[in-house]
Coordinates of C-alpha atoms and ligand atoms in Angstrom, one line a residue:
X1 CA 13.1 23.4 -7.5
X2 CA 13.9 23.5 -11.1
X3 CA 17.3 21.9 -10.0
X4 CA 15.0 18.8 -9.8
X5 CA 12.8 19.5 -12.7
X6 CA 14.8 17.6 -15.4
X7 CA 15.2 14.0 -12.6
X8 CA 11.4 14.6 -12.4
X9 CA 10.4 14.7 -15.8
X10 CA 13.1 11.4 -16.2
X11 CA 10.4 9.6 -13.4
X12 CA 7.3 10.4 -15.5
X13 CA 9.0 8.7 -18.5
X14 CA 10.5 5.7 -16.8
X15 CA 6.7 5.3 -15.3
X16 CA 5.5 6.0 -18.9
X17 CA 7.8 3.2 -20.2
X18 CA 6.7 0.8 -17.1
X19 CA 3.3 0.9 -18.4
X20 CA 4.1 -0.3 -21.7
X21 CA 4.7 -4.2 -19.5
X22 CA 1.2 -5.4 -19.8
X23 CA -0.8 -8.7 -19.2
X24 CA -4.0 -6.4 -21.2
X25 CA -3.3 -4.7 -24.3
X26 CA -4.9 -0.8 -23.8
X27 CA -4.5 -1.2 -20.0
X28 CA -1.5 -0.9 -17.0
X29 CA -1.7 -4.9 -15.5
X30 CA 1.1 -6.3 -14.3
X31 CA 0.4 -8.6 -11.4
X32 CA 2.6 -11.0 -9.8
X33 CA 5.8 -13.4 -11.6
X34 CA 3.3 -12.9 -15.1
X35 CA 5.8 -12.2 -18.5
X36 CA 4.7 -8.3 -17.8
X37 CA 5.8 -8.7 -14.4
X38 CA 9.3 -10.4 -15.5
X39 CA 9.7 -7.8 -17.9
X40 CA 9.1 -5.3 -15.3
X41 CA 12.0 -6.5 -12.8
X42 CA 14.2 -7.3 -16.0
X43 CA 13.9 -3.5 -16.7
X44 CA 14.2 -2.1 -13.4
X45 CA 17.4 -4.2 -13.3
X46 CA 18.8 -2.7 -15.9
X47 CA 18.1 0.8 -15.2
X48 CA 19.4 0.8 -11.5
X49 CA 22.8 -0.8 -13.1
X50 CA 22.4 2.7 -15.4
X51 CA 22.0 5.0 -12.7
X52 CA 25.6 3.3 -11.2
X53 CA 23.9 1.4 -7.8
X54 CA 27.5 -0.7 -6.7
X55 CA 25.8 -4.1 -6.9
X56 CA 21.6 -4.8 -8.4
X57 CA 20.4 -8.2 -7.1
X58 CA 17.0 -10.0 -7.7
X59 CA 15.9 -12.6 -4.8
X60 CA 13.6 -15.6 -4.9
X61 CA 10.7 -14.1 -4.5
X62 CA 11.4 -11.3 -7.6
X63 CA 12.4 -8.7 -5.7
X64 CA 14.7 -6.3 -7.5
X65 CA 17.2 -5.0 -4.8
X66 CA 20.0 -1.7 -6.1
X67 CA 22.4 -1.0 -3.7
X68 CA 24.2 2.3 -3.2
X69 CA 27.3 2.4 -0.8
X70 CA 27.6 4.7 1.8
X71 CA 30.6 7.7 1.5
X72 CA 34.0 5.8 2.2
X73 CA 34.6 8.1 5.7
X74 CA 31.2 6.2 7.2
X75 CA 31.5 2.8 9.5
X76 CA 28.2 2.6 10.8
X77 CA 27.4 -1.1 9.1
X78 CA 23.8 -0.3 9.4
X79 CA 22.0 0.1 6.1
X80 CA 18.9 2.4 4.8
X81 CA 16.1 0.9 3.2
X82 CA 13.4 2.5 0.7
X83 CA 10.9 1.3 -2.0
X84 CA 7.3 -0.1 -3.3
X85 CA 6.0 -2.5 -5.0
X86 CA 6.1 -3.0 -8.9
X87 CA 3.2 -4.9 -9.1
X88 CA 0.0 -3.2 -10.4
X89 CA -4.1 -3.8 -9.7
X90 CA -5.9 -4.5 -13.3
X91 CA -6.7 -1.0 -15.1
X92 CA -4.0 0.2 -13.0
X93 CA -2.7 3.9 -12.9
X94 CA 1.0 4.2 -13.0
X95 CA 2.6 5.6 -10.1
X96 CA 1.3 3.4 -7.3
X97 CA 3.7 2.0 -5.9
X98 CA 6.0 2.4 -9.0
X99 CA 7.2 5.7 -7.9
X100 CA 8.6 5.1 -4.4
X101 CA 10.5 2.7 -6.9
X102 CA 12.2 5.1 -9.6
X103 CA 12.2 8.2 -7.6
X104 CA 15.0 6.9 -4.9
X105 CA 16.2 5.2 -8.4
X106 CA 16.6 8.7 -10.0
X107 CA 18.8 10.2 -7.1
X108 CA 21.3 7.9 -7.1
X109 CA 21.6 8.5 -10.3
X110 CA 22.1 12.0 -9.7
X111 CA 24.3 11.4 -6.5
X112 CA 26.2 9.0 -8.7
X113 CA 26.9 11.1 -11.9
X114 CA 28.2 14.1 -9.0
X115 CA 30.2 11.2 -7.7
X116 CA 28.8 12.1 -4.4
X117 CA 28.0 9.1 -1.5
X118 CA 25.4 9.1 1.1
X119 CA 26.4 8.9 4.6
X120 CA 24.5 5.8 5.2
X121 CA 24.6 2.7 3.0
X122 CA 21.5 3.2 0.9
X123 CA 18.8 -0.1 -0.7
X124 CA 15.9 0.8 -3.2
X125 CA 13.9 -2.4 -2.9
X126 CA 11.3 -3.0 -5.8
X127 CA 8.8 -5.5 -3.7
X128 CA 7.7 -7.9 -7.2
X129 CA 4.0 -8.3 -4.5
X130 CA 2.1 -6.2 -2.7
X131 CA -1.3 -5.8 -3.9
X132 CA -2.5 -9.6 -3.3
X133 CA -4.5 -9.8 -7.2
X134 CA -3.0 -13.0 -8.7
X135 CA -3.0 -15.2 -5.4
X136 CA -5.1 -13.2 -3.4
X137 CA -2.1 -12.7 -0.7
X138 CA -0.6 -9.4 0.0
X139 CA 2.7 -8.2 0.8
X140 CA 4.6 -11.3 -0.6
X141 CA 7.8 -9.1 -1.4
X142 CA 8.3 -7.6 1.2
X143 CA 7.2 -10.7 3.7
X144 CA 10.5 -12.5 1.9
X145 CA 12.5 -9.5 2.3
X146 CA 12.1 -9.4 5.8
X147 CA 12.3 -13.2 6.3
X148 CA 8.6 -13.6 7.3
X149 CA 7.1 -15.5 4.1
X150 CA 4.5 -17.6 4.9
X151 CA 5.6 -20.9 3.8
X152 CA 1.6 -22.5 3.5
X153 CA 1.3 -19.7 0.8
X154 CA 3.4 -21.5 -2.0
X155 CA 1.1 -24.4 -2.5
X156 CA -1.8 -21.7 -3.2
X157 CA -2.7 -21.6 -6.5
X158 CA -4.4 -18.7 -9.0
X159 CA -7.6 -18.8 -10.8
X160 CA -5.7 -21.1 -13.4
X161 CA -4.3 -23.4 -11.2
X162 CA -0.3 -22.1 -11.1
X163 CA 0.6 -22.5 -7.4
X164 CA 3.0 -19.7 -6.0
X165 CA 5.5 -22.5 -6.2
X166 CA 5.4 -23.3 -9.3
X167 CA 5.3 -19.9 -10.3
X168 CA 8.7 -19.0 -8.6
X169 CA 10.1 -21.9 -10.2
X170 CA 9.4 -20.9 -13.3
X171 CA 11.1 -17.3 -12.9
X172 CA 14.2 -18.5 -11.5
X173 CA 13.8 -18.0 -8.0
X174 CA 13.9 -21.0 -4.9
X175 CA 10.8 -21.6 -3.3
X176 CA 12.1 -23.7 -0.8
X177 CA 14.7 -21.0 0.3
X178 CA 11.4 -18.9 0.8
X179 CA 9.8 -21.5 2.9
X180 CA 13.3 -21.6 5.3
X181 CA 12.5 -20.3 8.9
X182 CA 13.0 -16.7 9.3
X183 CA 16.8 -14.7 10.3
X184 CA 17.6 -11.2 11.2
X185 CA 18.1 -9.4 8.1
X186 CA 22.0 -8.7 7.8
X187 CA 23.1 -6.2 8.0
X188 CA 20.4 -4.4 10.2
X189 CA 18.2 -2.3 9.3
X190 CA 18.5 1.5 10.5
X191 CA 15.1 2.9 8.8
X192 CA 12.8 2.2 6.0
X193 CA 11.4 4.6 4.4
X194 CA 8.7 4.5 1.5
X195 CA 7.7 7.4 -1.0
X196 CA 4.5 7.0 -2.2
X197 CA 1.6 8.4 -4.0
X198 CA -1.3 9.9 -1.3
X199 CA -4.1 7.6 -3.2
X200 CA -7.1 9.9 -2.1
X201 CA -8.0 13.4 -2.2
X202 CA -6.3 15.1 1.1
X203 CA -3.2 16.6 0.0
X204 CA -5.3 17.7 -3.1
X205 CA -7.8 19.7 -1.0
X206 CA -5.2 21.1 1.7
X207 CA -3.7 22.9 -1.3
X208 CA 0.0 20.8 -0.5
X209 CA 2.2 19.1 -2.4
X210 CA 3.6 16.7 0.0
X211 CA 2.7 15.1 3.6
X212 CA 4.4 13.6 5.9
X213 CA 2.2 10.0 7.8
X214 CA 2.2 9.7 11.2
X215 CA 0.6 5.8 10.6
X216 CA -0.7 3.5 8.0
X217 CA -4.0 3.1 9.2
X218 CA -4.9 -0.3 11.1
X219 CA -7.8 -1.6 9.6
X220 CA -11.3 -4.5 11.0
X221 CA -13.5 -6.2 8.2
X222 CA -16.7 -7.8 9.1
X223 CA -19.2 -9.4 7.6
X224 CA -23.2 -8.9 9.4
X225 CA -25.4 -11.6 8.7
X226 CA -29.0 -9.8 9.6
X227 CA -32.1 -12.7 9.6
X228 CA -35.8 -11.5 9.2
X229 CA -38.6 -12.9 8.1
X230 CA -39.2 -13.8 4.1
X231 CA -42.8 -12.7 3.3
X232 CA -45.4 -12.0 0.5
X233 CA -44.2 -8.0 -0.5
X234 CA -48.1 -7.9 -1.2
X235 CA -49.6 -9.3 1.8
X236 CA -47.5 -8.3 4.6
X237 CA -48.7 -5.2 6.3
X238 CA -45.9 -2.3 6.6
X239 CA -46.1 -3.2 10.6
X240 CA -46.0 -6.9 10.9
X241 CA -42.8 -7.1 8.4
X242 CA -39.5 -8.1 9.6
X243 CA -37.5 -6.4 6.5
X244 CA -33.6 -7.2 7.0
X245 CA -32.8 -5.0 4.4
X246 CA -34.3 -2.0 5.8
X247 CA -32.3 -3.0 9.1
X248 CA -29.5 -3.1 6.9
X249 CA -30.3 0.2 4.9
X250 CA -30.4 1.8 8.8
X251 CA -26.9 0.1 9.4
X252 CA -25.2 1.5 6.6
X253 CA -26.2 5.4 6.9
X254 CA -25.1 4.8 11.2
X255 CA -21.7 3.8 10.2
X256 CA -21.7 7.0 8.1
X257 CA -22.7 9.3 10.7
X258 CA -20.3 7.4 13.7
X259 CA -17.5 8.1 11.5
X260 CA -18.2 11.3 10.4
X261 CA -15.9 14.2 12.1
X262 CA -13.4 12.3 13.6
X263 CA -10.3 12.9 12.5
X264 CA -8.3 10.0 10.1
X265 CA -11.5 7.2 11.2
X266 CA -13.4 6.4 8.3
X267 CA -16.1 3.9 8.0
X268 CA -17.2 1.6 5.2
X269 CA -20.2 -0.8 4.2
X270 CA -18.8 -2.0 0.2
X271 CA -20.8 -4.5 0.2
X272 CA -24.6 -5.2 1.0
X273 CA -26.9 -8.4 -0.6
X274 CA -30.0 -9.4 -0.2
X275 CA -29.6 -13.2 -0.8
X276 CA -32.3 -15.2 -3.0
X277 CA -33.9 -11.5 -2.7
X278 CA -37.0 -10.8 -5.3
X279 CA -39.1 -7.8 -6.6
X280 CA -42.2 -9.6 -4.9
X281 CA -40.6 -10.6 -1.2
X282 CA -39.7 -8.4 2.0
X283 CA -36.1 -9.3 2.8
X284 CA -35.8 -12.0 5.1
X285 CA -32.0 -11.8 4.8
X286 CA -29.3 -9.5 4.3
X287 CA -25.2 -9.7 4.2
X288 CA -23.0 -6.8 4.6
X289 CA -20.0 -5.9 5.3
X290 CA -18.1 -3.1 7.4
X291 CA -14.5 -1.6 7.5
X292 CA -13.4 0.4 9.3
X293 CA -10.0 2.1 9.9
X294 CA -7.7 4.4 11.7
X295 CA -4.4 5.7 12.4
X296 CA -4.9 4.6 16.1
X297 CA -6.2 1.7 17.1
X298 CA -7.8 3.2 20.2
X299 CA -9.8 5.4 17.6
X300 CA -11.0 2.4 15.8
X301 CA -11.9 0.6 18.5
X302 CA -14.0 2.8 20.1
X303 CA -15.7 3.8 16.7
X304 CA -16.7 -0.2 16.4
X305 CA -18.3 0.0 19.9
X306 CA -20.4 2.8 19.2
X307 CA -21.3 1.0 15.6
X308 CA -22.0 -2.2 18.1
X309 CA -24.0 -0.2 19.9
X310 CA -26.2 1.4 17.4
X311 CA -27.0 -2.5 15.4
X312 CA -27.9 -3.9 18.7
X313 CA -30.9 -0.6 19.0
X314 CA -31.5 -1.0 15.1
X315 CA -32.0 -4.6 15.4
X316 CA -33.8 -4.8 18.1
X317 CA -36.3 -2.3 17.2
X318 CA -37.0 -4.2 14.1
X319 CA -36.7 -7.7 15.9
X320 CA -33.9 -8.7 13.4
X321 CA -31.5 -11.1 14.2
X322 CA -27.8 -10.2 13.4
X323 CA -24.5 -12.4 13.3
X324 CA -20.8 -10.8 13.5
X325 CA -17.8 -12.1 11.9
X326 CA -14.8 -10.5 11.9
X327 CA -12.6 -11.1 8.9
X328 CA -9.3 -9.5 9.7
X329 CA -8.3 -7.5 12.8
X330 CA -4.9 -5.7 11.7
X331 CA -3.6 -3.2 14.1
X332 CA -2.2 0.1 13.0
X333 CA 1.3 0.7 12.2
X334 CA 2.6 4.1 13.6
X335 CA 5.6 6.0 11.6
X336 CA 8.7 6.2 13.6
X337 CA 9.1 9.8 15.4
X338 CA 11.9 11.0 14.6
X339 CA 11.6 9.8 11.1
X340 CA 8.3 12.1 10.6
X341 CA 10.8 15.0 12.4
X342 CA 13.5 14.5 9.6
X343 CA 10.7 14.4 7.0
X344 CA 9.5 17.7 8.6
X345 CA 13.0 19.3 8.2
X346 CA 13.2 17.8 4.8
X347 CA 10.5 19.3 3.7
X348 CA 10.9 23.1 5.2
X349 CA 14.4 22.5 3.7
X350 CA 12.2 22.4 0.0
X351 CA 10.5 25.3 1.1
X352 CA 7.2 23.0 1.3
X353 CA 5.0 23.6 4.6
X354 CA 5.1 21.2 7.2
X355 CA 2.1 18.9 6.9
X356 CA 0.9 15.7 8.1
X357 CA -1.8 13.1 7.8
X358 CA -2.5 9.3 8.3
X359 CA -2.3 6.5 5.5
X360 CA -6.2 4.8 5.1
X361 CA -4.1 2.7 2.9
X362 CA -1.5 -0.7 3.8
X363 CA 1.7 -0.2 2.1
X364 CA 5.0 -2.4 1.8
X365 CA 6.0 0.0 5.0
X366 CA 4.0 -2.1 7.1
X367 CA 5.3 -5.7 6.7
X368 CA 8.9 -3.3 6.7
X369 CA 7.6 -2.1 10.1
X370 CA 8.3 -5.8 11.8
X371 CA 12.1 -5.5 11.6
X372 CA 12.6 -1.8 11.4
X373 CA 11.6 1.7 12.0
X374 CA 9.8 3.2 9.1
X375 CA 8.6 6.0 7.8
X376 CA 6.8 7.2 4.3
X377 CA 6.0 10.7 2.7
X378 CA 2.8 11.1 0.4
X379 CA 2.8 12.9 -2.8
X380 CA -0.4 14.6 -3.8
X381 CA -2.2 12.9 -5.8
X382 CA -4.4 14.9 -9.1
X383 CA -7.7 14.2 -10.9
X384 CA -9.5 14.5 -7.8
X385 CA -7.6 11.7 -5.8
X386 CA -8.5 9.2 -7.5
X387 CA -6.2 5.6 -7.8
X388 CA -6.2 2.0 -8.4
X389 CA -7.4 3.8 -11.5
X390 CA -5.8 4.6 -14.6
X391 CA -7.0 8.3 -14.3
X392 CA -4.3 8.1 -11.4
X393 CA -1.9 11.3 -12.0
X394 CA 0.5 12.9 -10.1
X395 CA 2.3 16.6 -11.4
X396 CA 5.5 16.7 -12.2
X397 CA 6.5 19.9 -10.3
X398 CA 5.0 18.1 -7.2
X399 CA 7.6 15.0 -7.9
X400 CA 10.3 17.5 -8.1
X401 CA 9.5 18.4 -4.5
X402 CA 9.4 14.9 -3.3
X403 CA 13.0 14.5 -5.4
X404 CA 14.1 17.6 -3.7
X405 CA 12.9 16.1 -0.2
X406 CA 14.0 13.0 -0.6
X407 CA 17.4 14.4 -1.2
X408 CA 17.4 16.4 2.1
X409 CA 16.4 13.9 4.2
X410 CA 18.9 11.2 3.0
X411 CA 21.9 13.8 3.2
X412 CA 20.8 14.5 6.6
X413 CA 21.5 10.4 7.3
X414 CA 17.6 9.6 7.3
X415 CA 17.4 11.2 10.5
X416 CA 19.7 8.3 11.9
X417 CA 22.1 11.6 13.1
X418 CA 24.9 9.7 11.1
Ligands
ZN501 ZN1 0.8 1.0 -3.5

């Protein structure tokens, strides 16, 4: 793929450059309408008008929106959508999102400079939001994009008071615009597709450079509430104790083992407190939490009832009491089908071996996936698999594939059979 090497090595220093934007000296923040951020979209700007996109737009919201037009010979008004988000965790690594962003960027530069078209009509969409950090919401790019902002979110404010509002005001953009009901983005939408860094270790231990996902994983938080009994830790005989903790303890290790072995379900307690807990008391209360996600949500479901199943035995072997919340229910979003085909062929095209695995991760893809088909391919990930992190790496021989793939399955129409 060497034909790609010198487009790849271009990403890696664009990403490099993107890094420099900063809210914390020494470290990759850039979170939502800060300077960094506006610095960010200002650059991107720029560089799509470089790489010749026929008309570079930025919306209220910040969005940064290049379009490419389709070959001259094409009257299919439809349009093809790809991108990511810009904005960054704090201690970020720099490809998240960011690549999905400057590798679609990079072949139209390369289509342009050949003064070759695409035989659809092609939009690299920089989302300014997806990661929720500044006003704990997620997805606010590509919400607008799609028309489905939720107006209640622009009174919200961050930790120093700035409301979303005031913040959009302040870069330009018209929050009231946002808040208008929602219409049919025009023109429609054939296919979204979304190039993005795997985030975790799979590709890295199946030995491949690239995967294709059949769904972004549909995720259910809860929160367990488990009530004991508070006691002297010296008095209270091993047998007569009522130790929420040690339900809890028993809790955590069955949500290991129910979500062991089945494919693309995993299974999470992040969070476990003892409340007012101290070296000289048995527990008399302990709150925890759970996730757990898969690529189907029959999968999930039936991996909750079986965790169900198991607290009820726990706690009622140990006489705990235990209350359920559930925090979010999302479902999960599958990848169109014959999008994950013309990803296969794309990738045999590149000489890559076909490959495919779930996202345990929500991308811009899913709020996408409410007006239009979509579809992403992962790029393996380095340094274990690690992300959200600025150990984050991806090689650049492995973005050279996903350039090379990319390329294929947009000359083949995005599998639209234009
Ligand atoms: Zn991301």
């Amino acid at each position: 793929m060497s034909d790609f090497a010198a487009d790849a090595e271009r990403i890696m220093a664009w990403a490099d450059e993107l890094a420099a934007f900063t809210e914390e000296p020494g470290k990759l923040t850039c979170t939502f309408l800060t300077d960094a951020h506006q610095r960010t979209a200002l650059w991107l700007a720029d560089t799509m008008r470089a790489c010749g996109f026929d008309e570079v737009r930025r919306d209220d919201i910040g969005n940064v929106i290049g379009r490419y037009g389709a070959d001259a010979g094409m009257i299919d008004p439809r349009r093809v959508v790809t991108g990511s988000h810009y904005d960054t965790v704090r201690d970020a690594g720099r490809y998240d999102g960011r690549l999905g962003i400057l590798l679609p960027m990079a072949l139209v530069a390369r289509l342009s400079a050949q003064g070759r078209r695409l035989p659809v009509d092609l939009e690299v969409v920089a989302f300014a939001e997806e990661e929720g950090v500044r006003f704990g919401s997620t997805y606010l790019g590509s919400s607008a994009f799609v028309g489905r902002f939720d107006p209640a979110l622009l009174e919200r404010a961050d930790a120093s008071g700035v409301t979303v509002r005031e913040a959009v005001q302040a870069a330009g953009g018209d929050p009231d615009a946002l808040a208008r009901p929602a219409t049919a983005p025009s023109p429609a939408i054939a296919h979204y597709f979304e190039v993005h860094i795997e985030q975790g270790p799979v590709l890295l231990d199946a030995g491949q450079p690239l995967g294709v996902v059949t769904a972004i994983a549909g995720a259910e938080r809860r929160r367990l509430h488990l009530a004991g009994t508070a006691s002297h830790a010296g008095t209270t005989p091993m047998h007569l104790r009522r130790d929420a903790a040690c339900a809890a303890a028993e809790i955590v290790l069955a949500v290991e083992g129910l979500c062991a072995n089945v494919p693309g379900l995993v299974g999470t307690v992040g969070q476990l407190s003892v409340p007012d807990g101290a070296v000289n008391v048995v527990p008399g209360a302990c709150v925890l939490s759970l996730d757990v996600r898969a690529g189907a949500d029959d999968v999930r479901d039936a991996a909750l009832a079986r965790i169900d199943a198991a607290i009820d035995a726990i706690t009622a072997q140990r006489n705990i009491d235990c209350g359920r919340q559930t925090l979010l229910r999302g479902p999960a979003v599958p990848c169109d089908v014959s999008g994950q085909a013309a990803w296969q062929r794309a990738l045999s095209a590149v000489n890559v071996p076909a490959y495919a695995l779930p996202s345990g991760a929500g991308h811009d893809a899913v709020m996408m996936s409410s007006v239009t088909p979509v579809s992403m391919l992962f790029v393996r990930c380095g340094n274990g698999g690690i992300s959200h992190n600025p150990r984050e790496i991806v090689d650049v021989a492995d973005v050279a594939l996903a350039l090379a793939a990319t390329h294929a399955f947009l000359l083949e129409g995005a599998g639209l059979g234009a």
